[in-house]
Amino acid sequence: MFLTYLRRELRRRARQAILIALGLAVGVGLVITVTAASAGVSKAQSDVLHSLYGVGTDITVTQPAAAGTGGFSGFGFGGRRPGTRPAAGTKVSSNRISTGQYAPIGAASVTSVRGLPKVAAAAGALILNDSKISFTVPGSSGGFGSGPGSGSGTFKPPVFFSVAGIDLSTGALGPLSSGKVVSGRTLRPSDGSASVAVVDSDYARQNKLTVGSAIAIGNTKGNGTDFTVVGVVGVVGVVATPSGSGTDVYIPLVSAQQLAGLPGQVNTVYVAAASSAQIAGVRAEIAAALPKATVTTASSLAGEVTGSLASASSLARSLGKWLAIAVLAAAFALACLLTMSAVSRRVREFGTLKALGWRSRRVISQVMGEALAVGVAGGLAGVALGYGGAALVRAFAPPLTASLGQATGSAT
């Protein structure tokens, strides 16, 4: 009797029941869509922040360079002493490398970080900046120009790219760990201090580099050393460099240390915590062990993130959450009002049922059963709408980007 009466009443008031169910469905669907979008943005932010400094990395450790160090200290073209002027018409070139804004960190510090109780792994890397300059010295009375003549010289625009020295003993951690080989191979432990390099796919395309090509990497004296390209990789995300762009060239750590004149030293340490719950503890331990170091985690890095990723994340957390709550509350309020209105119009019907012997408890149960049936139908429809909305967001949402205001790059 209960189910029969329920079915007949819902069929008789189908328009009202559908309206209430749709209101609930819209509210539930919006909450699910916004929640899914917020979770997706949070995951994207986490993935991008980790890719900014290497897959599997929870913490990076750097040390700011002292004032007046870390940059280029005179070019010393071709081994000449800075301040001397080559003769007019001389072709001069310089290929110098520097550590940028990061100070060197000794191998002993990397070992001490690796030995901390809550650290699963740690790897050092040497992030460098390469600058190439080439020109012809003009005459005493002339300046740089493009035409021939005794009073003019030629000047080519400088070329800058970033170089990362990779610790080959820790392939699962560090700048190159997020790379996917496009052609050739990646660096191997057997490469040691060999003059081999792996280049980023974008950099290789821009400079027409392929496997087997030679690329000149500078040193502190301004001379270039040829490295053979053994692989091209597409890096997932962008690995942070002091220059503010993605790493272009990867070479063995020992080779990078030789070029930079920093044997046994690195300037960035990539750390993986034993578990995500211990990241804060690991950060505190590293800060205590290396008081002068800058310890960066994903949470602290997120505070510096700009771009559409930060905007979308902020929007999803604040506006989206309150909008979903407001719509859901409005939907439930509308459902309650419509249900109360329907009950008030059925007073005569309920009186008839009471006269036929129905108890008040049975009448209330019947009304609550109808409301429950409408609510369940609206909830199920809302779940379907929510998953559909989440699928649409995933299909049509623009790619999110992130960048750091001062010292790191961008990612998509």
Short mmCIF file of C-alpha atoms in Angstrom, two decimals:
data_model
loop_
_atom_site.label_atom_id
_atom_site.label_comp_id
_atom_site.label_asym_id
_atom_site.label_seq_id
_atom_site.Cartn_x
_atom_site.Cartn_y
_atom_site.Cartn_z
CA MET A 1 0.00 0.00 0.00
CA PHE A 2 2.82 2.41 0.89
CA LEU A 3 4.68 1.96 -2.40
CA THR A 4 1.49 1.99 -4.48
CA TYR A 5 0.30 5.24 -2.94
CA LEU A 6 3.82 6.70 -3.26
CA ARG A 7 4.02 5.86 -6.96
CA ARG A 8 0.57 7.28 -7.69
CA GLU A 9 1.25 10.52 -5.78
CA LEU A 10 4.55 11.10 -7.56
CA ARG A 11 2.94 10.42 -10.93
CA ARG A 12 0.08 12.80 -10.11
CA ARG A 13 2.49 15.55 -9.06
CA ALA A 14 5.16 14.72 -11.65
CA ARG A 15 5.85 18.35 -12.64
CA GLN A 16 6.48 19.43 -9.06
CA ALA A 17 8.58 16.34 -8.29
CA ILE A 18 10.71 16.89 -11.41
CA LEU A 19 11.25 20.55 -10.51
CA ILE A 20 12.42 19.69 -6.99
CA ALA A 21 14.65 16.89 -8.28
CA LEU A 22 16.22 19.17 -10.88
CA GLY A 23 16.97 21.81 -8.27
CA LEU A 24 18.73 19.26 -6.10
CA ALA A 25 20.52 17.80 -9.13
CA VAL A 26 21.92 21.17 -10.15
CA GLY A 27 23.16 21.84 -6.62
CA VAL A 28 24.75 18.42 -6.17
CA GLY A 29 26.19 18.47 -9.69
CA LEU A 30 27.80 21.87 -9.18
CA VAL A 31 29.35 20.79 -5.89
CA ILE A 32 30.85 17.67 -7.51
CA THR A 33 32.12 19.63 -10.52
CA VAL A 34 33.74 22.35 -8.43
CA THR A 35 35.21 19.79 -6.02
CA ALA A 36 36.64 17.77 -8.90
CA ALA A 37 38.04 20.90 -10.56
CA SER A 38 39.61 22.03 -7.30
CA ALA A 39 41.17 18.61 -6.71
CA GLY A 40 42.45 18.55 -10.30
CA VAL A 41 44.03 21.99 -9.98
CA SER A 42 45.62 21.02 -6.68
CA LYS A 43 47.07 17.88 -8.26
CA ALA A 44 48.25 19.85 -11.29
CA GLN A 45 49.90 22.39 -9.01
CA SER A 46 51.61 19.62 -7.08
CA ASP A 47 52.81 17.95 -10.30
CA VAL A 48 54.08 21.22 -11.75
CA LEU A 49 55.85 22.24 -8.56
CA HIS A 50 57.59 18.87 -8.41
CA SER A 51 58.51 19.06 -12.08
CA LEU A 52 60.00 22.50 -11.49
CA TYR A 53 62.87 20.82 -9.68
CA GLY A 54 62.74 17.16 -10.67
CA VAL A 55 60.37 14.22 -10.43
CA GLY A 56 60.42 12.56 -7.03
CA THR A 57 61.92 15.62 -5.36
CA ASP A 58 60.24 16.89 -2.21
CA ILE A 59 62.84 19.48 -1.20
CA THR A 60 65.59 21.47 -2.91
CA VAL A 61 68.54 22.96 -1.08
CA THR A 62 70.51 25.91 -2.42
CA GLN A 63 72.78 28.54 -0.95
CA PRO A 64 72.72 32.17 -2.11
CA ALA A 65 75.95 33.43 -3.58
CA ALA A 66 77.77 36.16 -1.69
CA ALA A 67 77.52 39.67 -3.09
CA GLY A 68 79.82 40.16 -6.08
CA THR A 69 80.25 36.45 -6.76
CA GLY A 70 78.55 33.93 -9.00
CA GLY A 71 78.52 36.10 -12.11
CA PHE A 72 80.98 36.83 -14.86
CA SER A 73 84.20 38.43 -13.62
CA GLY A 74 85.48 39.85 -16.88
CA PHE A 75 85.51 37.99 -20.14
CA GLY A 76 89.20 37.31 -20.66
CA PHE A 77 88.63 36.63 -24.38
CA GLY A 78 90.48 33.60 -25.64
CA GLY A 79 92.76 33.49 -22.61
CA ARG A 80 93.65 37.22 -22.71
CA ARG A 81 93.91 39.06 -19.45
CA PRO A 82 90.84 41.21 -18.74
CA GLY A 83 91.48 44.86 -19.53
CA THR A 84 93.83 44.26 -22.46
CA ARG A 85 92.63 45.40 -25.90
CA PRO A 86 93.21 43.11 -28.91
CA ALA A 87 94.42 44.66 -32.15
CA ALA A 88 91.90 46.14 -34.57
CA GLY A 89 90.35 43.57 -36.88
CA THR A 90 91.01 40.71 -34.45
CA LYS A 91 88.21 38.17 -34.18
CA VAL A 92 87.47 37.69 -30.51
CA SER A 93 85.20 35.10 -28.94
CA SER A 94 84.39 34.08 -25.41
CA ASN A 95 82.51 31.08 -24.09
CA ARG A 96 82.25 31.41 -20.33
CA ILE A 97 80.33 29.53 -17.71
CA SER A 98 79.17 30.68 -14.28
CA THR A 99 77.19 29.41 -11.30
CA GLY A 100 74.71 32.29 -11.41
CA GLN A 101 73.14 33.26 -8.10
CA TYR A 102 73.83 30.00 -6.27
CA ALA A 103 76.92 29.44 -4.11
CA PRO A 104 78.79 26.12 -4.23
CA ILE A 105 77.86 23.40 -1.75
CA GLY A 106 80.51 20.86 -0.76
CA ALA A 107 80.13 17.11 -1.21
CA ALA A 108 80.29 16.71 2.57
CA SER A 109 77.08 18.73 2.90
CA VAL A 110 75.33 16.49 0.37
CA THR A 111 76.48 13.44 2.31
CA SER A 112 75.22 14.91 5.59
CA VAL A 113 71.82 15.63 4.05
CA ARG A 114 71.65 12.13 2.61
CA GLY A 115 72.34 10.69 6.06
CA LEU A 116 69.47 12.47 7.83
CA PRO A 117 66.98 10.01 9.38
CA LYS A 118 63.90 11.15 7.44
CA VAL A 119 65.64 11.49 4.05
CA ALA A 120 65.08 8.70 1.53
CA ALA A 121 67.56 9.99 -1.06
CA ALA A 122 69.58 13.08 -1.93
CA ALA A 123 71.48 14.04 -5.07
CA GLY A 124 73.63 17.03 -5.90
CA ALA A 125 73.66 18.87 -9.21
CA LEU A 126 75.63 21.79 -10.61
CA ILE A 127 73.35 24.28 -12.38
CA LEU A 128 75.36 26.62 -14.62
CA ASN A 129 74.85 29.46 -17.07
CA ASP A 130 76.76 29.54 -20.36
CA SER A 131 77.37 32.79 -22.26
CA LYS A 132 78.86 32.97 -25.76
CA ILE A 133 80.05 36.27 -27.23
CA SER A 134 81.79 36.78 -30.57
CA PHE A 135 82.89 39.99 -32.36
CA THR A 136 85.54 41.61 -34.47
CA VAL A 137 87.50 44.40 -32.80
CA PRO A 138 86.91 47.76 -34.54
CA GLY A 139 89.55 50.36 -35.36
CA SER A 140 90.57 52.98 -32.83
CA SER A 141 88.10 55.53 -34.16
CA GLY A 142 85.29 53.23 -35.10
CA GLY A 143 82.50 51.42 -33.36
CA PHE A 144 80.80 48.12 -33.95
CA GLY A 145 78.98 47.88 -37.25
CA SER A 146 78.03 45.41 -39.90
CA GLY A 147 79.86 46.82 -42.90
CA PRO A 148 83.52 46.42 -43.96
CA GLY A 149 86.09 49.09 -43.30
CA SER A 150 88.94 49.89 -40.99
CA GLY A 151 86.74 51.83 -38.59
CA SER A 152 84.03 49.31 -38.02
CA GLY A 153 83.70 45.98 -36.28
CA THR A 154 81.16 43.20 -36.23
CA PHE A 155 79.28 42.04 -33.17
CA LYS A 156 77.08 38.96 -32.98
CA PRO A 157 74.28 38.85 -30.43
CA PRO A 158 75.34 36.91 -27.31
CA VAL A 159 74.02 33.38 -26.86
CA PHE A 160 72.93 32.17 -23.46
CA PHE A 161 71.87 28.70 -22.37
CA SER A 162 71.70 26.72 -19.16
CA VAL A 163 73.73 23.64 -18.29
CA ALA A 164 73.04 21.09 -15.56
CA GLY A 165 75.71 18.76 -14.25
CA ILE A 166 73.98 15.50 -13.31
CA ASP A 167 75.01 13.05 -10.61
CA LEU A 168 74.90 9.85 -12.66
CA SER A 169 74.73 7.61 -9.60
CA THR A 170 71.19 8.80 -8.74
CA GLY A 171 69.19 8.54 -11.94
CA ALA A 172 65.84 8.52 -10.13
CA LEU A 173 66.43 11.91 -8.57
CA GLY A 174 67.50 15.24 -9.97
CA PRO A 175 66.97 17.50 -12.99
CA LEU A 176 67.10 14.80 -15.67
CA SER A 177 64.81 12.36 -13.85
CA SER A 178 61.73 13.94 -15.46
CA GLY A 179 63.11 13.58 -18.99
CA LYS A 180 61.66 11.26 -21.61
CA VAL A 181 64.12 10.20 -24.28
CA VAL A 182 63.03 11.41 -27.72
CA SER A 183 66.07 10.13 -29.60
CA GLY A 184 69.40 8.59 -28.69
CA ARG A 185 69.91 7.81 -25.02
CA THR A 186 70.13 9.47 -21.65
CA LEU A 187 73.27 9.86 -19.56
CA ARG A 188 74.62 6.68 -17.99
CA PRO A 189 76.79 6.02 -14.92
CA SER A 190 79.47 4.73 -17.30
CA ASP A 191 79.77 8.19 -18.90
CA GLY A 192 81.74 9.38 -15.86
CA SER A 193 83.53 12.56 -16.93
CA ALA A 194 83.08 11.98 -20.66
CA SER A 195 82.35 14.93 -22.96
CA VAL A 196 78.83 13.82 -23.76
CA ALA A 197 75.60 15.76 -23.42
CA VAL A 198 71.85 15.33 -23.52
CA VAL A 199 69.87 18.32 -24.79
CA ASP A 200 66.30 19.41 -24.26
CA SER A 201 64.06 18.77 -27.28
CA ASP A 202 63.00 22.43 -27.61
CA TYR A 203 66.59 23.63 -27.44
CA ALA A 204 67.66 20.97 -29.93
CA ARG A 205 64.93 22.02 -32.36
CA GLN A 206 65.80 25.71 -32.09
CA ASN A 207 69.51 25.08 -32.66
CA LYS A 208 69.15 22.19 -35.14
CA LEU A 209 70.93 19.71 -32.89
CA THR A 210 70.60 15.96 -33.31
CA VAL A 211 72.29 12.88 -31.89
CA GLY A 212 75.93 13.10 -32.93
CA SER A 213 76.02 16.90 -33.12
CA ALA A 214 78.70 18.83 -31.26
CA ILE A 215 77.87 21.59 -28.79
CA ALA A 216 80.49 23.88 -27.28
CA ILE A 217 80.23 24.49 -23.55
CA GLY A 218 82.42 27.13 -21.96
CA ASN A 219 84.62 27.20 -18.90
CA THR A 220 85.75 29.86 -16.45
CA LYS A 221 88.60 30.94 -18.77
CA GLY A 222 86.32 31.72 -21.69
CA ASN A 223 87.27 28.73 -23.82
CA GLY A 224 84.75 26.28 -25.25
CA THR A 225 84.86 22.50 -24.97
CA ASP A 226 83.02 20.38 -27.52
CA PHE A 227 80.51 17.90 -26.15
CA THR A 228 78.89 15.23 -28.29
CA VAL A 229 75.10 15.06 -28.15
CA VAL A 230 74.12 11.49 -27.28
CA GLY A 231 70.43 12.07 -26.65
CA VAL A 232 67.48 14.41 -26.94
CA VAL A 233 64.92 14.46 -24.14
CA GLY A 234 61.52 16.02 -23.68
CA VAL A 235 61.31 17.14 -20.07
CA VAL A 236 57.97 16.84 -18.26
CA GLY A 237 57.63 20.24 -16.63
CA VAL A 238 60.61 22.57 -16.36
CA VAL A 239 63.60 22.13 -14.13
CA ALA A 240 64.51 25.27 -12.26
CA THR A 241 67.73 27.08 -13.11
CA PRO A 242 69.29 30.24 -11.74
CA SER A 243 68.77 31.99 -15.06
CA GLY A 244 65.02 31.62 -14.83
CA SER A 245 64.51 29.25 -17.76
CA GLY A 246 64.36 25.53 -18.36
CA THR A 247 67.58 23.53 -18.47
CA ASP A 248 68.88 23.27 -22.05
CA VAL A 249 71.88 20.94 -21.77
CA TYR A 250 72.64 18.08 -19.36
CA ILE A 251 76.19 16.78 -18.87
CA PRO A 252 77.89 14.50 -16.32
CA LEU A 253 78.46 16.18 -12.97
CA VAL A 254 82.22 15.59 -13.01
CA SER A 255 82.48 17.29 -16.40
CA ALA A 256 80.46 20.27 -15.17
CA GLN A 257 82.65 20.56 -12.08
CA GLN A 258 85.77 20.59 -14.24
CA LEU A 259 84.37 23.31 -16.51
CA ALA A 260 83.28 25.47 -13.56
CA GLY A 261 86.48 24.88 -11.61
CA LEU A 262 84.50 23.43 -8.70
CA PRO A 263 85.79 19.89 -8.13
CA GLY A 264 83.63 17.92 -5.73
CA GLN A 265 81.07 20.70 -5.38
CA VAL A 266 77.44 21.28 -6.41
CA ASN A 267 75.07 24.22 -6.02
CA THR A 268 71.70 22.47 -5.80
CA VAL A 269 70.73 19.44 -3.72
CA TYR A 270 67.57 17.50 -4.59
CA VAL A 271 66.06 15.68 -1.60
CA ALA A 272 63.33 13.04 -1.40
CA ALA A 273 61.68 12.59 1.99
CA ALA A 274 60.87 9.14 3.31
CA SER A 275 57.17 10.09 3.25
CA SER A 276 55.09 13.14 2.44
CA ALA A 277 54.17 13.51 6.10
CA GLN A 278 57.84 13.99 6.99
CA ILE A 279 58.63 16.83 4.56
CA ALA A 280 58.30 19.52 7.23
CA GLY A 281 60.55 17.54 9.56
CA VAL A 282 63.16 16.99 6.84
CA ARG A 283 63.13 20.70 6.06
CA ALA A 284 63.78 21.52 9.71
CA GLU A 285 66.62 18.97 9.88
CA ILE A 286 68.29 20.37 6.75
CA ALA A 287 67.92 23.93 8.02
CA ALA A 288 69.63 22.91 11.25
CA ALA A 289 72.43 21.04 9.45
CA LEU A 290 72.99 23.81 6.86
CA PRO A 291 72.10 27.12 8.52
CA LYS A 292 73.10 29.24 5.48
CA ALA A 293 71.14 27.19 2.97
CA THR A 294 67.77 28.01 1.43
CA VAL A 295 65.45 25.02 1.83
CA THR A 296 62.52 24.98 -0.56
CA THR A 297 59.50 22.65 -0.46
CA ALA A 298 56.43 22.44 -2.66
CA SER A 299 54.38 24.41 -0.13
CA SER A 300 56.90 27.24 0.10
CA LEU A 301 57.36 27.17 -3.67
CA ALA A 302 53.60 27.49 -4.12
CA GLY A 303 53.71 30.85 -2.38
CA GLU A 304 55.91 32.20 -5.17
CA VAL A 305 53.96 30.72 -8.06
CA THR A 306 52.40 33.07 -10.57
CA GLY A 307 50.53 32.48 -13.80
CA SER A 308 47.29 30.75 -14.67
CA LEU A 309 48.02 27.83 -12.32
CA ALA A 310 48.09 30.10 -9.27
CA SER A 311 45.01 32.02 -10.45
CA ALA A 312 43.03 28.86 -11.15
CA SER A 313 44.07 27.31 -7.87
CA SER A 314 43.03 30.40 -5.92
CA LEU A 315 39.72 30.58 -7.79
CA ALA A 316 38.98 26.91 -7.22
CA ARG A 317 39.75 27.14 -3.51
CA SER A 318 37.84 30.34 -2.71
CA LEU A 319 35.20 31.40 -5.21
CA GLY A 320 34.36 27.91 -6.43
CA LYS A 321 33.91 26.50 -2.94
CA TRP A 322 31.58 29.21 -1.72
CA LEU A 323 29.66 29.25 -4.98
CA ALA A 324 29.04 25.51 -4.73
CA ILE A 325 27.94 25.81 -1.11
CA ALA A 326 25.59 28.69 -1.93
CA VAL A 327 24.00 26.87 -4.87
CA LEU A 328 23.60 23.64 -2.88
CA ALA A 329 22.02 25.53 0.03
CA ALA A 330 19.69 27.34 -2.38
CA ALA A 331 18.71 24.04 -3.99
CA PHE A 332 17.86 22.44 -0.65
CA ALA A 333 15.99 25.55 0.46
CA LEU A 334 13.98 25.50 -2.77
CA ALA A 335 13.21 21.81 -2.31
CA CYS A 336 12.07 22.40 1.27
CA LEU A 337 9.85 25.32 0.29
CA LEU A 338 8.23 23.42 -2.58
CA THR A 339 7.68 20.39 -0.35
CA MET A 340 6.10 22.54 2.39
CA SER A 341 3.91 24.25 -0.18
CA ALA A 342 2.78 20.90 -1.53
CA VAL A 343 1.97 19.67 1.97
CA SER A 344 -0.06 22.79 2.76
CA ARG A 345 -2.17 22.22 -0.37
CA ARG A 346 -2.88 18.62 0.63
CA VAL A 347 -4.55 19.36 3.97
CA ARG A 348 -7.94 18.17 2.70
CA GLU A 349 -6.34 14.97 1.36
CA PHE A 350 -4.65 14.25 4.66
CA GLY A 351 -7.91 14.89 6.50
CA THR A 352 -9.62 12.33 4.28
CA LEU A 353 -6.88 9.80 4.99
CA LYS A 354 -7.26 10.42 8.73
CA ALA A 355 -11.00 9.89 8.42
CA LEU A 356 -10.32 6.57 6.69
CA GLY A 357 -8.30 5.43 9.69
CA TRP A 358 -4.75 6.50 8.86
CA ARG A 359 -2.70 7.49 11.87
CA SER A 360 -0.63 10.68 11.92
CA ARG A 361 2.56 8.63 11.91
CA ARG A 362 1.51 6.88 8.71
CA VAL A 363 0.61 10.17 6.99
CA ILE A 364 3.97 11.67 7.97
CA SER A 365 5.76 8.54 6.78
CA GLN A 366 3.99 8.79 3.42
CA VAL A 367 5.01 12.43 2.96
CA MET A 368 8.58 11.72 4.05
CA GLY A 369 8.74 8.77 1.67
CA GLU A 370 7.72 10.99 -1.25
CA ALA A 371 10.34 13.59 -0.28
CA LEU A 372 12.97 10.89 0.09
CA ALA A 373 12.19 9.43 -3.32
CA VAL A 374 12.44 12.87 -4.96
CA GLY A 375 15.67 13.59 -3.07
CA VAL A 376 17.28 10.30 -4.11
CA ALA A 377 16.30 10.88 -7.73
CA GLY A 378 17.69 14.41 -7.61
CA GLY A 379 20.89 13.22 -5.93
CA LEU A 380 21.51 10.53 -8.55
CA ALA A 381 20.85 12.99 -11.33
CA GLY A 382 23.21 15.43 -9.61
CA VAL A 383 25.98 12.84 -9.47
CA ALA A 384 25.58 12.24 -13.20
CA LEU A 385 25.61 15.99 -13.88
CA GLY A 386 28.66 16.42 -11.65
CA TYR A 387 30.70 13.76 -13.42
CA GLY A 388 29.59 15.15 -16.76
CA GLY A 389 30.64 18.65 -15.70
CA ALA A 390 34.01 17.39 -14.49
CA ALA A 391 34.55 15.63 -17.83
CA LEU A 392 33.74 18.85 -19.70
CA VAL A 393 36.17 20.83 -17.53
CA ARG A 394 38.86 18.25 -18.22
CA ALA A 395 38.19 18.29 -21.95
CA PHE A 396 37.91 22.04 -22.55
CA ALA A 397 39.89 23.70 -19.75
CA PRO A 398 43.00 25.52 -21.04
CA PRO A 399 46.42 24.21 -20.01
CA LEU A 400 47.67 25.67 -16.75
CA THR A 401 51.05 27.36 -16.43
CA ALA A 402 53.25 28.29 -13.51
CA SER A 403 56.36 30.37 -13.06
CA LEU A 404 58.42 31.67 -10.20
CA GLY A 405 58.95 35.35 -9.82
CA GLN A 406 62.72 35.33 -9.24
CA ALA A 407 64.74 32.23 -9.68
CA THR A 408 62.92 29.55 -11.50
CA GLY A 409 61.19 28.82 -14.74
CA SER A 410 57.78 28.06 -16.10
CA ALA A 411 55.87 24.90 -16.67
CA THR A 412 52.76 23.66 -18.37
#
